[in-house]
Short mmCIF file of C-alpha atoms in Angstrom, two decimals:
data_model
loop_
_atom_site.label_atom_id
_atom_site.label_comp_id
_atom_site.label_asym_id
_atom_site.label_seq_id
_atom_site.Cartn_x
_atom_site.Cartn_y
_atom_site.Cartn_z
CA MET A 14 -0.04 -0.01 0.02
CA ALA A 15 1.30 3.45 -1.17
CA GLN A 16 1.19 6.12 1.20
CA THR A 17 2.76 9.85 1.59
CA ASN A 18 3.35 11.38 4.85
CA MET A 19 3.62 14.64 2.95
CA PRO A 20 0.40 17.31 3.53
CA LEU A 21 -1.72 17.46 0.67
CA ALA A 22 -0.74 21.64 1.32
CA ARG A 23 2.44 20.68 1.07
CA LEU A 24 2.38 18.17 -1.62
CA LEU A 25 0.01 20.08 -4.35
CA PRO A 26 2.51 22.78 -4.82
CA LEU A 27 5.48 20.62 -5.65
CA LEU A 28 3.38 18.17 -8.12
CA GLY A 29 2.43 21.42 -9.62
CA GLU A 30 5.99 22.63 -10.08
CA LEU A 31 7.00 19.29 -11.22
CA ALA A 32 4.09 18.87 -13.76
CA GLN A 33 5.24 22.31 -14.77
CA GLN A 34 8.93 22.35 -15.27
CA SER A 35 8.28 18.61 -17.00
CA LEU A 36 6.27 19.80 -19.94
CA GLY A 37 9.60 20.22 -21.82
CA LEU A 38 10.12 16.33 -21.98
CA TRP A 39 7.63 16.04 -24.44
CA ASP A 40 7.16 17.92 -27.88
CA MET A 41 4.52 20.29 -27.09
CA PRO A 42 3.79 24.49 -27.75
CA PRO A 43 6.33 26.36 -25.13
CA ASN A 44 3.53 28.18 -23.65
CA ALA A 45 1.95 25.11 -22.50
CA ARG A 46 0.98 25.14 -19.05
CA ALA A 47 -0.58 22.82 -16.33
CA LYS A 48 -3.66 22.67 -14.61
CA LEU A 49 -4.73 20.59 -11.59
CA ILE A 50 -8.06 18.87 -12.34
CA ASN A 51 -7.62 15.34 -9.81
CA VAL A 52 -5.63 13.96 -7.21
CA SER A 53 -6.55 10.58 -5.85
CA GLU A 54 -3.73 7.83 -6.09
CA ASN A 55 -2.40 10.18 -8.94
CA ALA A 56 -2.10 13.82 -9.88
CA THR A 57 -4.10 14.49 -13.15
CA TYR A 58 -3.39 17.52 -15.18
CA LEU A 59 -4.98 19.25 -17.96
CA ILE A 60 -1.99 20.65 -20.70
CA SER A 61 -3.28 23.39 -22.79
CA ALA A 62 -1.67 25.85 -24.92
CA ASP A 63 -2.83 28.97 -26.65
CA GLU A 64 -3.04 27.43 -30.01
CA GLY A 65 -5.39 25.09 -28.79
CA TYR A 66 -3.07 22.36 -27.84
CA GLN A 67 -4.74 19.95 -25.35
CA ALA A 68 -3.05 16.78 -23.22
CA ILE A 69 -3.63 14.90 -19.95
CA LEU A 70 -0.57 14.36 -17.92
CA ARG A 71 -0.46 11.89 -14.94
CA ILE A 72 1.74 12.31 -12.35
CA HIS A 73 2.05 8.81 -10.09
CA ARG A 74 1.98 8.65 -6.93
CA GLU A 75 4.93 7.40 -4.95
CA GLN A 76 5.28 3.72 -5.10
CA TYR A 77 2.16 2.55 -5.67
CA HIS A 78 2.98 1.19 -9.27
CA THR A 79 6.69 -0.19 -10.77
CA ARG A 80 8.03 1.22 -14.38
CA ARG A 81 6.97 -2.48 -15.54
CA ALA A 82 3.50 -2.18 -14.12
CA ILE A 83 2.47 1.36 -15.86
CA GLU A 84 4.23 -0.47 -18.94
CA CYS A 85 2.20 -3.27 -18.63
CA GLU A 86 -1.50 -0.93 -18.17
CA LEU A 87 -0.30 0.74 -21.26
CA ALA A 88 0.15 -2.44 -23.25
CA TRP A 89 -3.10 -3.77 -22.47
CA ILE A 90 -4.80 -0.39 -23.35
CA ALA A 91 -2.93 -0.52 -26.79
CA ALA A 92 -3.94 -3.88 -27.00
CA LEU A 93 -7.73 -3.16 -26.54
CA LYS A 94 -7.31 0.07 -28.97
CA ASN A 95 -5.52 -2.41 -31.67
CA ALA A 96 -8.04 -5.15 -31.48
CA ASN A 97 -11.08 -2.63 -31.55
CA ALA A 98 -12.46 -3.66 -28.71
CA VAL A 99 -12.51 -0.70 -26.51
CA VAL A 100 -11.65 2.86 -27.53
CA THR A 101 -8.91 4.37 -25.67
CA PRO A 102 -6.74 7.23 -25.06
CA ASP A 103 -3.42 7.04 -26.63
CA SER A 104 -0.21 7.99 -24.86
CA TYR A 105 2.73 10.39 -26.18
CA THR A 106 6.14 9.43 -26.87
CA GLY A 107 8.61 11.83 -24.80
CA LYS A 108 11.87 13.52 -26.55
CA ASN A 109 14.00 11.04 -25.31
CA GLY A 110 11.85 8.30 -26.98
CA GLU A 111 10.23 6.67 -24.04
CA VAL A 112 6.28 6.60 -23.34
CA ILE A 113 7.15 6.93 -19.42
CA GLN A 114 8.91 10.08 -18.21
CA THR A 115 10.51 10.59 -15.00
CA GLY A 116 10.74 13.77 -12.91
CA GLN A 117 12.15 14.88 -9.79
CA ILE A 118 12.26 18.42 -7.79
CA GLU A 119 13.56 19.16 -4.73
CA GLY A 120 11.23 18.37 -2.00
CA PHE A 121 10.70 14.96 -3.22
CA LYS A 122 12.92 12.29 -2.05
CA ASN A 123 12.51 10.36 -5.17
CA PRO A 124 11.70 10.73 -8.60
CA ARG A 125 8.01 10.35 -9.40
CA TYR A 126 6.87 8.32 -13.18
CA MET A 127 4.73 10.54 -15.64
CA VAL A 128 2.74 9.54 -18.74
CA LEU A 129 1.38 12.25 -21.17
CA PHE A 130 -1.92 10.84 -22.72
CA GLU A 131 -4.15 12.20 -25.04
CA PHE A 132 -6.99 14.51 -24.53
CA ILE A 133 -10.25 13.40 -24.99
CA GLU A 134 -13.55 15.59 -25.65
CA GLY A 135 -16.50 14.71 -23.53
CA THR A 136 -18.38 15.01 -20.58
CA GLN A 137 -18.94 12.80 -17.43
CA PRO A 138 -22.43 11.18 -16.91
CA ASP A 139 -24.55 13.28 -14.56
CA GLU A 140 -24.98 11.14 -11.90
CA GLU A 141 -28.42 12.98 -11.24
CA GLY A 142 -29.44 12.20 -14.73
CA ASN A 143 -30.60 9.40 -16.67
CA LEU A 144 -28.01 6.92 -15.56
CA GLU A 145 -29.54 3.29 -17.49
CA ASP A 146 -28.68 4.14 -21.15
CA PRO A 147 -24.88 4.90 -19.97
CA PHE A 148 -24.85 1.43 -17.97
CA GLU A 149 -26.30 -0.27 -20.45
CA GLU A 150 -23.33 1.11 -22.74
CA LEU A 151 -20.81 0.45 -19.86
CA GLY A 152 -21.85 -3.06 -19.53
CA GLU A 153 -21.42 -3.59 -23.24
CA ILE A 154 -17.99 -2.13 -22.76
CA ALA A 155 -17.12 -4.43 -19.79
CA ALA A 156 -17.78 -7.41 -21.82
CA ARG A 157 -15.78 -6.60 -24.41
CA THR A 158 -12.89 -6.08 -22.44
CA HIS A 159 -13.48 -9.24 -20.43
CA GLU A 160 -13.55 -11.19 -23.84
CA HIS A 161 -9.87 -9.56 -24.81
CA SER A 162 -8.67 -10.39 -21.30
CA LYS A 163 -9.29 -14.19 -21.81
CA GLU A 164 -7.62 -14.35 -25.44
CA TRP A 165 -4.97 -11.85 -25.25
CA LEU A 166 -1.15 -13.12 -25.11
CA ARG A 167 0.48 -10.85 -22.34
CA PRO A 168 3.63 -9.69 -22.77
CA ASN A 169 6.06 -11.47 -20.56
CA SER A 170 6.78 -10.99 -16.98
CA PHE A 171 3.15 -8.67 -17.13
CA GLU A 172 2.96 -7.18 -13.91
CA ARG A 173 -0.15 -5.41 -12.19
CA LEU A 174 -2.03 -5.33 -9.10
CA VAL A 175 -4.73 -8.21 -7.92
CA TRP A 176 -8.01 -7.50 -6.94
CA ASN A 177 -8.98 -10.71 -4.95
CA LEU A 178 -9.81 -11.78 -1.09
CA GLU A 179 -6.28 -11.07 0.35
CA THR A 180 -5.98 -7.90 -1.57
CA VAL A 181 -8.84 -6.39 0.11
CA PHE A 182 -9.14 -8.12 3.08
CA GLY A 183 -5.51 -9.30 4.00
CA ASP A 184 -2.51 -8.03 6.20
CA HIS A 185 -1.21 -6.52 3.11
CA ALA A 186 -4.14 -5.11 1.12
CA ASN A 187 -4.02 -2.61 -1.29
CA TRP A 188 -5.51 -0.10 0.61
CA GLY A 189 -5.16 -1.24 4.01
CA ASP A 190 -7.36 -2.50 6.41
CA TRP A 191 -11.19 -1.37 6.28
CA ARG A 192 -11.27 -1.35 9.90
CA ASP A 193 -8.71 1.56 10.25
CA ALA A 194 -10.95 3.79 8.28
CA PRO A 195 -12.76 6.84 10.36
CA TYR A 196 -16.41 6.39 12.32
CA VAL A 197 -15.62 2.66 12.08
CA THR A 198 -17.35 1.96 15.56
CA PRO A 199 -17.45 -1.05 17.40
CA GLU A 200 -21.20 -1.81 15.84
CA VAL A 201 -19.97 -0.98 12.32
CA THR A 202 -17.00 -3.39 13.19
CA GLU A 203 -19.61 -6.18 14.51
CA VAL A 204 -21.72 -5.89 11.21
CA LEU A 205 -18.44 -5.99 9.06
CA ASP A 206 -17.08 -8.72 10.13
CA ARG A 207 -19.81 -11.07 9.85
CA VAL A 208 -19.84 -9.32 5.82
CA GLU A 209 -16.28 -10.31 5.39
CA ALA A 210 -16.82 -13.92 6.50
CA ARG A 211 -20.00 -14.33 4.39
CA VAL A 212 -17.94 -12.38 1.54
CA ARG A 213 -15.04 -14.69 1.62
CA GLY A 214 -16.93 -18.12 1.84
CA ARG A 215 -18.82 -17.08 -1.16
CA LEU A 216 -16.47 -16.17 -3.48
CA GLU A 217 -13.95 -19.00 -2.36
CA ALA A 218 -16.79 -21.27 -3.37
CA PHE A 219 -17.15 -19.05 -6.70
CA GLY A 220 -13.75 -19.83 -7.76
CA THR A 221 -11.04 -18.25 -10.22
CA GLY A 222 -11.82 -19.78 -13.19
CA LYS A 223 -10.91 -18.42 -16.49
CA ASP A 224 -14.08 -17.67 -17.14
CA ARG A 225 -14.62 -15.91 -14.28
CA TYR A 226 -11.45 -14.23 -13.53
CA GLY A 227 -8.86 -12.38 -15.68
CA LEU A 228 -7.48 -8.87 -16.31
CA ILE A 229 -9.98 -6.21 -15.49
CA HIS A 230 -10.53 -2.66 -15.54
CA ALA A 231 -11.27 -2.55 -11.95
CA ASP A 232 -12.40 1.00 -11.55
CA MET A 233 -15.41 1.79 -14.10
CA ARG A 234 -17.10 4.52 -11.92
CA LEU A 235 -18.78 7.46 -13.77
CA ALA A 236 -15.43 9.54 -12.88
CA ASN A 237 -13.54 7.17 -15.45
CA LEU A 238 -16.27 7.41 -18.70
CA LEU A 239 -16.58 10.31 -21.04
CA ILE A 240 -19.41 10.51 -23.03
CA CYS A 241 -18.43 11.51 -26.36
CA PRO A 242 -20.58 12.13 -29.75
CA GLU A 243 -19.29 8.45 -30.69
CA GLY A 244 -20.27 6.66 -27.33
CA ILE A 245 -18.94 6.10 -24.10
CA ARG A 246 -15.08 6.32 -23.51
CA LEU A 247 -13.56 4.52 -20.93
CA ILE A 248 -10.39 6.46 -19.46
CA ASP A 249 -7.90 5.90 -16.43
CA PHE A 250 -6.53 2.01 -16.34
CA ASP A 251 -4.69 3.06 -13.23
CA ASP A 252 -6.27 0.26 -11.26
CA CYS A 253 -6.48 -2.31 -13.87
CA GLY A 254 -5.20 -6.16 -12.70
CA PHE A 255 -6.01 -9.48 -12.03
CA GLY A 256 -9.82 -9.95 -10.56
CA TRP A 257 -13.08 -11.27 -10.97
CA PHE A 258 -14.72 -10.32 -14.06
CA LEU A 259 -18.35 -8.96 -12.02
CA TYR A 260 -15.94 -6.64 -9.86
CA ASP A 261 -16.14 -3.99 -12.92
CA PHE A 262 -19.90 -3.69 -12.54
CA ALA A 263 -19.22 -2.88 -8.59
CA THR A 264 -16.66 -0.37 -9.37
CA GLY A 265 -19.16 0.99 -11.96
CA ILE A 266 -21.44 2.21 -8.83
CA SER A 267 -18.64 2.94 -6.45
CA PHE A 268 -19.71 5.94 -3.77
CA MET A 269 -23.37 5.23 -4.95
CA GLU A 270 -24.28 1.75 -3.67
CA ASP A 271 -26.90 3.22 -1.92
CA ASP A 272 -29.00 5.04 -4.43
CA PRO A 273 -32.35 3.60 -4.85
CA ARG A 274 -31.57 3.34 -8.60
CA VAL A 275 -28.92 0.87 -8.29
CA PRO A 276 -31.34 -2.31 -8.91
CA GLU A 277 -32.36 -0.65 -12.42
CA LEU A 278 -28.64 0.15 -12.96
CA LYS A 279 -27.92 -3.22 -12.79
CA LYS A 280 -30.25 -4.50 -15.04
CA ALA A 281 -29.19 -2.31 -17.63
CA TRP A 282 -25.65 -3.25 -16.97
CA LEU A 283 -26.43 -6.77 -17.70
CA ARG A 284 -28.30 -6.24 -20.49
CA GLY A 285 -25.19 -4.49 -22.14
CA TYR A 286 -22.79 -7.31 -20.87
CA GLU A 287 -24.97 -9.93 -22.07
CA LYS A 288 -25.06 -8.70 -25.87
CA VAL A 289 -21.34 -9.72 -26.08
CA ARG A 290 -21.08 -12.58 -23.01
CA LYS A 291 -24.01 -14.35 -21.06
CA LEU A 292 -23.63 -14.87 -17.62
CA SER A 293 -24.90 -17.97 -15.66
CA ASP A 294 -27.40 -17.65 -12.83
CA THR A 295 -24.55 -18.51 -10.62
CA GLU A 296 -22.64 -15.45 -12.00
CA LYS A 297 -25.53 -13.32 -11.49
CA ALA A 298 -26.37 -14.44 -8.16
CA GLU A 299 -23.07 -13.05 -7.11
CA ILE A 300 -23.41 -9.54 -8.12
CA ASP A 301 -24.06 -8.31 -4.75
CA THR A 302 -21.46 -10.09 -3.21
CA PHE A 303 -19.07 -8.24 -5.35
CA VAL A 304 -20.58 -5.23 -4.62
CA MET A 305 -20.06 -5.70 -0.97
CA LEU A 306 -16.49 -6.58 -1.71
CA ARG A 307 -16.18 -3.37 -3.34
CA ARG A 308 -17.50 -1.17 -0.65
CA MET A 309 -15.36 -2.58 2.13
CA ALA A 310 -12.41 -2.05 -0.01
CA LEU A 311 -13.64 1.61 -0.69
CA LEU A 312 -13.95 2.44 2.95
CA ALA A 313 -10.20 0.74 3.40
CA TRP A 314 -9.24 3.25 0.44
CA ILE A 315 -10.89 6.27 2.32
CA GLY A 316 -9.11 5.46 5.87
CA SER A 317 -5.92 5.20 3.52
CA HIS A 318 -6.04 8.55 1.46
CA LEU A 319 -7.72 10.94 3.96
CA GLU A 320 -4.81 13.47 2.64
CA ALA A 321 -7.19 14.06 -0.38
CA PRO A 322 -10.17 15.79 -0.68
CA GLU A 323 -12.52 13.19 -1.91
CA PRO A 324 -12.34 10.59 0.98
CA GLN A 325 -12.27 13.72 2.96
CA ALA A 326 -15.84 14.59 2.58
CA LEU A 327 -16.88 10.98 2.14
CA ALA A 328 -15.41 9.98 5.22
CA PRO A 329 -18.40 10.95 7.96
CA ASP A 330 -21.17 8.67 6.75
CA PHE A 331 -18.99 6.17 4.64
CA ALA A 332 -18.52 3.40 7.54
CA ARG A 333 -22.31 3.54 8.77
CA VAL A 334 -23.77 3.14 5.42
CA THR A 335 -21.32 0.37 4.51
CA ALA A 336 -22.59 -1.30 7.71
CA GLU A 337 -26.49 -0.78 6.42
CA LEU A 338 -25.60 -2.09 3.04
CA GLY A 339 -23.99 -5.14 4.79
CA GLU A 340 -27.24 -5.71 6.82
CA ALA A 341 -29.03 -5.61 3.74
CA TYR A 342 -26.91 -7.89 1.86
CA LEU A 343 -26.64 -10.25 4.51
CA GLU A 344 -30.48 -10.32 5.21
CA SER A 345 -30.71 -11.17 1.40
CA LEU A 346 -28.62 -14.35 1.66
CA LEU A 347 -31.36 -15.70 4.62
CA PRO A 348 -33.21 -18.61 3.36
CA VAL A 349 -36.86 -17.64 2.49
#
């Protein structure tokens, strides 16, 4: 699990300085400037210039991915596009012939990896608007990535994150222990301990066969979708790795698992998904298990990323609502 001990108020100015001074590593207009648009695992910048030039710069979080892992992410993005499976943003080669650039400034102990991506014109889905059509298309996109994942001959020494029971719940979980998140009271812990045990048992029985488990995007939430005239575009493969295919639905409803529209969004996603690949009744029966797996992973994420604005805003109610969702999940599994 990667963390930084530097307060965000100190970190962001340094990242901004690094972003601006690193633009010369690529061939772009001399008056290009960097504007922060998101900070989570990584810091993301919109690069623009007076001539209409636009690109997206991603400065990687320290120690979250190795250089090889980033290379593997970019390889899958390119392979998906080349196979016409999913339209994904291109990445730009730097002046030194490398796609992954490295930069360091005074104030950072270690250098940071950076990648410059193509800017895609589009808008994120409106969470308050009609989401059924976007979720149906998202289901189809997810299925195409999964079909590609099953057949793609991966490069040697392929390295990506793993999203399984041990990397969500284990001693060395990717995002830490959900019990360390804020507002996890003894009452919340009692519920979620039972939820974890049930999720573990069901997914151990579900198994990791090739038809259910493989290389996935692992973060297909609304923030990583762009609606363009040609359809939905999937961006930000930073968390892609090995996990259950149905985990991708759970990531699609991240942070809105308690929204009353979720049952209809699940139906829409399944309609889209099954245009490409059929799911068994057994698989469909475990979708809610994957929702709980993801929700508890996000609870851990909040606890280990409290330096960022989004986790801070989510923290006050997240543990309580997670326990409420967990109670409902457990009740839904009881015999009638």
